[in-house]
Amino acid sequence: MAKDDKLVKEITPRDQDFAQWYTDVVKKAELTSYSRVRGCMILRPYGYAIWENIQKDLDRRFKETGHQNVAMPLLIPESLLEKEKDHVDGFAPEVAWVTEGGNNKLQERLCIRPTSEALFCDHYADVIQSWRDLPKLYNQWVSVVRWEKTTRPFLRTSEFYWQEGHTAHATAEEALEETRRMLQVYIDFYRECLAIPVISGLKTDKEKFAGAEQTYTVEAMMHDGKALQAGTSHYFGDGFAQAFGIQYADENNALQYVYQTSWGVSTRSIGGLIMVHGDDDGLVLPPRVAPHQIVLIPIALQKAGVKEANEELLARLAGRFRMTSDFSDRMPGWKFSEYEMKGVPLRLEYGPKDIEKGQVVAVRRDNREKYFLPLEGLEDKLQEILDQMHEDMLARAEKSMEDRIYEASNWSELETILKNKPGFVKAHWCGDPACEEKVKADLQATSRCIIDEELEEGAVCAICGKPAQHLVYWGKAY
Amino acid sequence: MAKDDKLVKEITPRDQDFAQWYTDVVKKAELTSYSRVRGCMILRPYGYAIWENIQKDLDRRFKETGHQNVAMPLLIPESLLEKEKDHVDGFAPEVAWVTEGGNNKLQERLCIRPTSEALFCDHYADVIQSWRDLPKLYNQWVSVVRWEKTTRPFLRTSEFYWQEGHTAHATAEEALEETRRMLQVYIDFYRECLAIPVISGLKTDKEKFAGAEQTYTVEAMMHDGKALQAGTSHYFGDGFAQAFGIQYADENNALQYVYQTSWGVSTRSIGGLIMVHGDDDGLVLPPRVAPHQIVLIPIALQKAGVKEANEELLARLAGRFRMTSDFSDRMPGWKFSEYEMKGVPLRLEYGPKDIEKGQVVAVRRDNREKYFLPLEGLEDKLQEILDQMHEDMLARAEKSMEDRIYEASNWSELETILKNKPGFVKAHWCGDPACEEKVKADLQATSRCIIDEELEEGAVCAICGKPAQHLVYWGKAY
């Protein structure tokens, strides 16, 4: 029992110090490791396996919506990055520059991609000639580098992993439709794969992507009530096309600029996964993204026939589920804690009594619910439990978020809530960046997204009292 | 017909100018595109889809042999790269250096990984403590950068994509076993997925990897008789472990150094795929790696019922094969040429007569063999044809290679063969690097690999006449 205690104690309770809890979980579950380059993380096998499952799920959704994967170079010449003014202003201050190659000083600096709009645009200018070449629906899975000052595993790292979709269309309508389609893909992915509910909508001008006309965002609420920007989908209009000269001949042979989008989800999503579902015993992973969906723990392994029966059960289930097991000589109690800490959705216990009764004991990670399951038809029952667990985790996360969404109609209410209650606040806004700045300066909160479908007629700005233009979700954010 | 002629003419015949043929095929099949950064290629959708299929096949083989994927950072501090002397001497001259980040000059230069031994070793020193932590069987899928002077798509590019396996073991024996296991995985992959036969064996000291004790290689013979180094598996002994301080406590609690390996296959393999199987009409892709295994071309699309029947057939086959189709208004002849150029393994033609007869016409890309197949049981028959095509392509490539492997027992024979006959030459060697240098200087050929299992007793070095230590494959190489 001493070991169990120790194991659990190594994780700081969430409500004592949430930041420390996060660091403890990431380290103990062996998700990442620090590297020698400041702010660059090593994704260890368990952390990378989560990312692989995220990639598989998203990649399937991208292919189902007609997208193709490509690979653009890692490096962007300075002159290419500079073509679109807002874009370079946004990214140049935080890039890493290559200035020497093969023992020679380079004639032009090359930056490591912080994002790849410039590369895709340059390629599109090369390969798009006619309306027959459109749309181009490309995506790539890569890492990008942004020289961050303060970093935390998954949440903010100098190098991170992501997918970036980049598309080109004949019309503004088609591009806008694509922007919203991919936003919906992200909403579905978060709910269906990670069991995370999100709010979504447009970013304000201040918060939108450098070079975008519009940025849609999905935002999730963490256990501590803070927001995590979890994915964005940008509409560029024809701004990049004009800057990079991406034109096509339409059906009447007239030259037109293309309309573009880009959209991305990164390894930040893993930070969200940890902070939405985790508890004081460690990770809690939703079954569809968990590297191992089920862990089999033999009970009384030393007794005759137990090892063989467990091996047989493991082989049987491995065809249907992502399985792991622990046949080591450690105590079952130690094993229980270990795999709970790692967030394995379902634990199976299988010992002499179970073998005799033709049953197996199953324990859910999220709510510790215990089941005695007959071996006959076991697979279907396990699948049912895993599916139910996903639904329950999503419902709990949804309730946790909804319970902490407040409304404020004036400064005093806004201030009281943001200073005292973790969560999001819905408040009307006049549209003036000065009011947005005031919320940030005085209350350390930012506009998360605009939800004008709920805008109330005649409402006034909660900050300045002037007529409202938008209804906005406000919150503190990672 | 004019269009067909033009299409074919755009590809230079192989025996007229093989290098130009290669460039034509890569461009016309839209595999890659040039980028603004010298020597960095863009992998276009069709080229990237081949790489995705290679990744899937290899990744499955790695996981079946117990390996786990991870992700190490992109950047290596100069001091870390310098820890192993041979390694830094080999790679430092060809790396790209990051010297500025976030508008500041960095205190220490960081190189973009040319390979990641230094990063894995640093991590292993951190996470390996006891014999219980061994073996570590890691792999990563990334791109690396080597500042090349002359580049060609896939064959030699400044940035290329690959997997790099890095493992740590308790004993030299285990590490050697791993080195040879992964060599065999590569041999199997080339034969079973790419239909490419290889020769394999140890590299000479001159040709081995910087920092390795032993380098095993797989080498394929291209259509022009030149060798392509297609994958390598290195045994490091405990050299890196000593340089990086990677020690574990053994079962008696004594500190021991680990023994390591690394092994890699890159996008070069796609260059091999093109140059082994391609013909004067373009690409010929083996069915297991082809982005589309079958293309469906409707015949007399304007006639009643043809479109619907083709749509039905396409939907039926899409569940089993990677399908594409062409319902455009172009002539069937144009379509035939287009998909032949793209190397799609099997073409199906389906028109009014076929519909009436309840059959479909199938044409193999590799040998143009034509089949009239009943719709009933079509899937199994198509699978059979695709499997047979793979076997035939492998057998042809094998014969083509074996027919061009010669033997030389003295300098005059070696010179005559290497100057006049494209292919490999088996010749004994005394082991003196000077003899190896002479072959390179005078005949522009290099030692490809050592095959001492065929070493003949009493044989003499074909270059200097002294007693032979090794039997070696020599050849000109990419």
PDB file of C-alpha atoms in Angstrom, chain A residues 33-37 40-46 48-49 52 56 59 63 68-77 80 83 92-104 106 109-110 112-113 119 122-123 126-127 132 136 138 141-143 145 147 149 159 161 329-330, chain B residues 33-37 40-46 48-49 52 56 59 63 68-77 80 83 92-104 106 109-110 112-113 119 122-123 126-127 132 136 138 141-143 145 147 149 159 161 329-330:
ATOM      1  CA  SER A  33      10.337  15.179 -22.026  1.00  0.00           C
ATOM      2  CA  TYR A  34      12.353  18.379 -22.163  1.00  0.00           C
ATOM      3  CA  SER A  35      15.046  18.771 -24.798  1.00  0.00           C
ATOM      4  CA  ARG A  36      18.244  20.825 -24.876  1.00  0.00           C
ATOM      5  CA  VAL A  37      16.637  23.441 -27.079  1.00  0.00           C
ATOM      6  CA  CYS A  40      11.179  22.282 -27.765  1.00  0.00           C
ATOM      7  CA  MET A  41       9.566  19.139 -26.395  1.00  0.00           C
ATOM      8  CA  ILE A  42      10.276  15.485 -27.005  1.00  0.00           C
ATOM      9  CA  LEU A  43       7.108  13.507 -27.655  1.00  0.00           C
ATOM     10  CA  ARG A  44       7.647  10.192 -25.868  1.00  0.00           C
ATOM     11  CA  PRO A  45       5.921   6.982 -27.055  1.00  0.00           C
ATOM     12  CA  TYR A  46       2.761   7.428 -24.968  1.00  0.00           C
ATOM     13  CA  TYR A  48       3.124  10.387 -29.577  1.00  0.00           C
ATOM     14  CA  ALA A  49       0.618   7.511 -29.660  1.00  0.00           C
ATOM     15  CA  GLU A  52      -1.066   9.354 -33.908  1.00  0.00           C
ATOM     16  CA  LYS A  56      -5.760   9.173 -37.905  1.00  0.00           C
ATOM     17  CA  ASP A  59      -6.934  12.691 -41.562  1.00  0.00           C
ATOM     18  CA  LYS A  63     -10.014  12.825 -46.877  1.00  0.00           C
ATOM     19  CA  GLN A  68      -5.224  15.672 -50.297  1.00  0.00           C
ATOM     20  CA  ASN A  69      -2.000  15.595 -48.311  1.00  0.00           C
ATOM     21  CA  VAL A  70       1.179  17.216 -49.612  1.00  0.00           C
ATOM     22  CA  ALA A  71       4.520  18.269 -48.122  1.00  0.00           C
ATOM     23  CA  MET A  72       5.924  21.766 -48.501  1.00  0.00           C
ATOM     24  CA  PRO A  73       9.536  22.622 -47.608  1.00  0.00           C
ATOM     25  CA  LEU A  74      10.569  23.441 -44.058  1.00  0.00           C
ATOM     26  CA  LEU A  75      12.225  26.740 -45.016  1.00  0.00           C
ATOM     27  CA  ILE A  76      10.820  30.027 -46.295  1.00  0.00           C
ATOM     28  CA  PRO A  77      13.059  32.645 -47.952  1.00  0.00           C
ATOM     29  CA  LEU A  80       8.698  35.153 -49.822  1.00  0.00           C
ATOM     30  CA  LYS A  83       5.000  39.280 -49.738  1.00  0.00           C
ATOM     31  CA  ALA A  92       8.490  37.767 -38.422  1.00  0.00           C
ATOM     32  CA  PRO A  93       9.147  38.675 -34.762  1.00  0.00           C
ATOM     33  CA  GLU A  94       8.851  35.065 -33.654  1.00  0.00           C
ATOM     34  CA  VAL A  95      10.666  33.040 -36.291  1.00  0.00           C
ATOM     35  CA  ALA A  96      13.991  31.186 -36.259  1.00  0.00           C
ATOM     36  CA  TRP A  97      16.377  32.199 -39.036  1.00  0.00           C
ATOM     37  CA  VAL A  98      18.795  29.970 -40.911  1.00  0.00           C
ATOM     38  CA  THR A  99      21.731  32.096 -42.028  1.00  0.00           C
ATOM     39  CA  GLU A 100      24.408  29.491 -42.782  1.00  0.00           C
ATOM     40  CA  GLY A 101      24.285  26.305 -44.837  1.00  0.00           C
ATOM     41  CA  GLY A 102      27.021  23.855 -45.816  1.00  0.00           C
ATOM     42  CA  ASN A 103      29.684  26.062 -44.203  1.00  0.00           C
ATOM     43  CA  ASN A 104      28.662  29.134 -46.191  1.00  0.00           C
ATOM     44  CA  LEU A 106      23.532  32.324 -47.166  1.00  0.00           C
ATOM     45  CA  ARG A 109      17.989  34.437 -44.697  1.00  0.00           C
ATOM     46  CA  LEU A 110      15.588  31.501 -44.583  1.00  0.00           C
ATOM     47  CA  ILE A 112      11.849  27.844 -40.431  1.00  0.00           C
ATOM     48  CA  ARG A 113       8.125  27.854 -41.243  1.00  0.00           C
ATOM     49  CA  LEU A 119       4.820  28.332 -49.359  1.00  0.00           C
ATOM     50  CA  ASP A 122       3.919  30.342 -54.059  1.00  0.00           C
ATOM     51  CA  HIS A 123       3.091  26.790 -55.150  1.00  0.00           C
ATOM     52  CA  ASP A 126       2.829  27.920 -60.045  1.00  0.00           C
ATOM     53  CA  VAL A 127       0.201  25.196 -60.525  1.00  0.00           C
ATOM     54  CA  ARG A 132     -10.262  23.445 -64.205  1.00  0.00           C
ATOM     55  CA  LYS A 136      -7.148  22.956 -54.604  1.00  0.00           C
ATOM     56  CA  TYR A 138      -4.423  20.554 -49.678  1.00  0.00           C
ATOM     57  CA  TRP A 141       1.112  17.182 -41.304  1.00  0.00           C
ATOM     58  CA  VAL A 142       4.306  18.850 -40.096  1.00  0.00           C
ATOM     59  CA  SER A 143       5.961  20.657 -37.239  1.00  0.00           C
ATOM     60  CA  VAL A 145       8.630  26.700 -35.134  1.00  0.00           C
ATOM     61  CA  TRP A 147      10.297  31.322 -30.916  1.00  0.00           C
ATOM     62  CA  LYS A 149       9.425  33.144 -24.565  1.00  0.00           C
ATOM     63  CA  GLU A 159       8.291  23.661 -32.007  1.00  0.00           C
ATOM     64  CA  TYR A 161       3.148  19.504 -34.413  1.00  0.00           C
ATOM     65  CA  ASP A 329       5.461  -9.364 -10.442  1.00  0.00           C
ATOM     66  CA  ARG A 330       4.239  -6.064  -8.994  1.00  0.00           C
TER      67      ARG A 330
ATOM     68  CA  SER B  33       7.577  20.510 -57.827  1.00  0.00           C
ATOM     69  CA  TYR B  34      10.551  22.773 -57.264  1.00  0.00           C
ATOM     70  CA  SER B  35      10.472  25.240 -54.391  1.00  0.00           C
ATOM     71  CA  ARG B  36      12.185  28.603 -53.888  1.00  0.00           C
ATOM     72  CA  VAL B  37      14.763  27.062 -51.602  1.00  0.00           C
ATOM     73  CA  CYS B  40      14.090  21.470 -51.448  1.00  0.00           C
ATOM     74  CA  MET B  41      11.242  19.701 -53.190  1.00  0.00           C
ATOM     75  CA  ILE B  42       7.496  20.039 -52.841  1.00  0.00           C
ATOM     76  CA  LEU B  43       5.785  16.659 -52.619  1.00  0.00           C
ATOM     77  CA  ARG B  44       2.587  17.063 -54.642  1.00  0.00           C
ATOM     78  CA  PRO B  45      -0.522  14.969 -53.853  1.00  0.00           C
ATOM     79  CA  TYR B  46       0.369  12.057 -56.135  1.00  0.00           C
ATOM     80  CA  TYR B  48       2.920  12.278 -51.284  1.00  0.00           C
ATOM     81  CA  ALA B  49       0.293   9.523 -51.633  1.00  0.00           C
ATOM     82  CA  GLU B  52       1.956   7.652 -47.388  1.00  0.00           C
ATOM     83  CA  LYS B  56       1.905   2.639 -43.803  1.00  0.00           C
ATOM     84  CA  ASP B  59       5.227   1.475 -39.966  1.00  0.00           C
ATOM     85  CA  LYS B  63       5.238  -2.042 -34.921  1.00  0.00           C
ATOM     86  CA  GLN B  68       7.348   2.690 -30.898  1.00  0.00           C
ATOM     87  CA  ASN B  69       7.121   6.048 -32.625  1.00  0.00           C
ATOM     88  CA  VAL B  70       8.331   9.244 -30.958  1.00  0.00           C
ATOM     89  CA  ALA B  71       9.174  12.780 -32.083  1.00  0.00           C
ATOM     90  CA  MET B  72      12.474  14.468 -31.295  1.00  0.00           C
ATOM     91  CA  PRO B  73      13.050  18.182 -31.836  1.00  0.00           C
ATOM     92  CA  LEU B  74      14.033  19.594 -35.209  1.00  0.00           C
ATOM     93  CA  LEU B  75      17.074  21.441 -33.843  1.00  0.00           C
ATOM     94  CA  ILE B  76      20.380  20.230 -32.405  1.00  0.00           C
ATOM     95  CA  PRO B  77      22.635  22.549 -30.361  1.00  0.00           C
ATOM     96  CA  LEU B  80      25.393  18.286 -28.637  1.00  0.00           C
ATOM     97  CA  LYS B  83      29.842  14.992 -28.656  1.00  0.00           C
ATOM     98  CA  ALA B  92      28.872  19.283 -39.758  1.00  0.00           C
ATOM     99  CA  PRO B  93      30.001  20.319 -43.266  1.00  0.00           C
ATOM    100  CA  GLU B  94      26.524  19.792 -44.698  1.00  0.00           C
ATOM    101  CA  VAL B  95      24.139  21.194 -42.117  1.00  0.00           C
ATOM    102  CA  ALA B  96      21.988  24.338 -42.047  1.00  0.00           C
ATOM    103  CA  TRP B  97      22.567  26.563 -39.013  1.00  0.00           C
ATOM    104  CA  VAL B  98      19.973  28.599 -37.154  1.00  0.00           C
ATOM    105  CA  THR B  99      21.724  31.622 -35.654  1.00  0.00           C
ATOM    106  CA  GLU B 100      18.821  33.971 -34.922  1.00  0.00           C
ATOM    107  CA  GLY B 101      15.509  33.404 -33.158  1.00  0.00           C
ATOM    108  CA  GLY B 102      12.752  35.810 -32.178  1.00  0.00           C
ATOM    109  CA  ASN B 103      14.806  38.819 -33.374  1.00  0.00           C
ATOM    110  CA  ASN B 104      17.807  37.888 -31.206  1.00  0.00           C
ATOM    111  CA  LEU B 106      21.379  32.988 -30.390  1.00  0.00           C
ATOM    112  CA  ARG B 109      24.199  27.879 -33.074  1.00  0.00           C
ATOM    113  CA  LEU B 110      21.515  25.239 -33.615  1.00  0.00           C
ATOM    114  CA  ILE B 112      18.565  21.562 -38.331  1.00  0.00           C
ATOM    115  CA  ARG B 113      18.864  17.805 -37.801  1.00  0.00           C
ATOM    116  CA  LEU B 119      19.031  13.870 -29.980  1.00  0.00           C
ATOM    117  CA  ASP B 122      20.743  12.752 -25.208  1.00  0.00           C
ATOM    118  CA  HIS B 123      17.216  11.529 -24.483  1.00  0.00           C
ATOM    119  CA  ASP B 126      17.982  10.933 -19.553  1.00  0.00           C
ATOM    120  CA  VAL B 127      15.488   8.052 -19.510  1.00  0.00           C
ATOM    121  CA  ARG B 132      14.453  -2.802 -16.831  1.00  0.00           C
ATOM    122  CA  LYS B 136      14.426   1.065 -26.163  1.00  0.00           C
ATOM    123  CA  TYR B 138      12.163   3.960 -31.036  1.00  0.00           C
ATOM    124  CA  TRP B 141       8.958   9.880 -39.209  1.00  0.00           C
ATOM    125  CA  VAL B 142      10.392  13.305 -40.017  1.00  0.00           C
ATOM    126  CA  SER B 143      12.257  15.346 -42.590  1.00  0.00           C
ATOM    127  CA  VAL B 145      18.147  18.716 -43.949  1.00  0.00           C
ATOM    128  CA  TRP B 147      22.897  21.127 -47.609  1.00  0.00           C
ATOM    129  CA  LYS B 149      25.287  20.981 -53.839  1.00  0.00           C
ATOM    130  CA  GLU B 159      15.419  18.372 -47.325  1.00  0.00           C
ATOM    131  CA  TYR B 161      11.579  12.693 -45.685  1.00  0.00           C
ATOM    132  CA  ASP B 329     -15.419  14.504 -71.797  1.00  0.00           C
ATOM    133  CA  ARG B 330     -11.929  13.708 -73.037  1.00  0.00           C
TER     134      ARG B 330
END
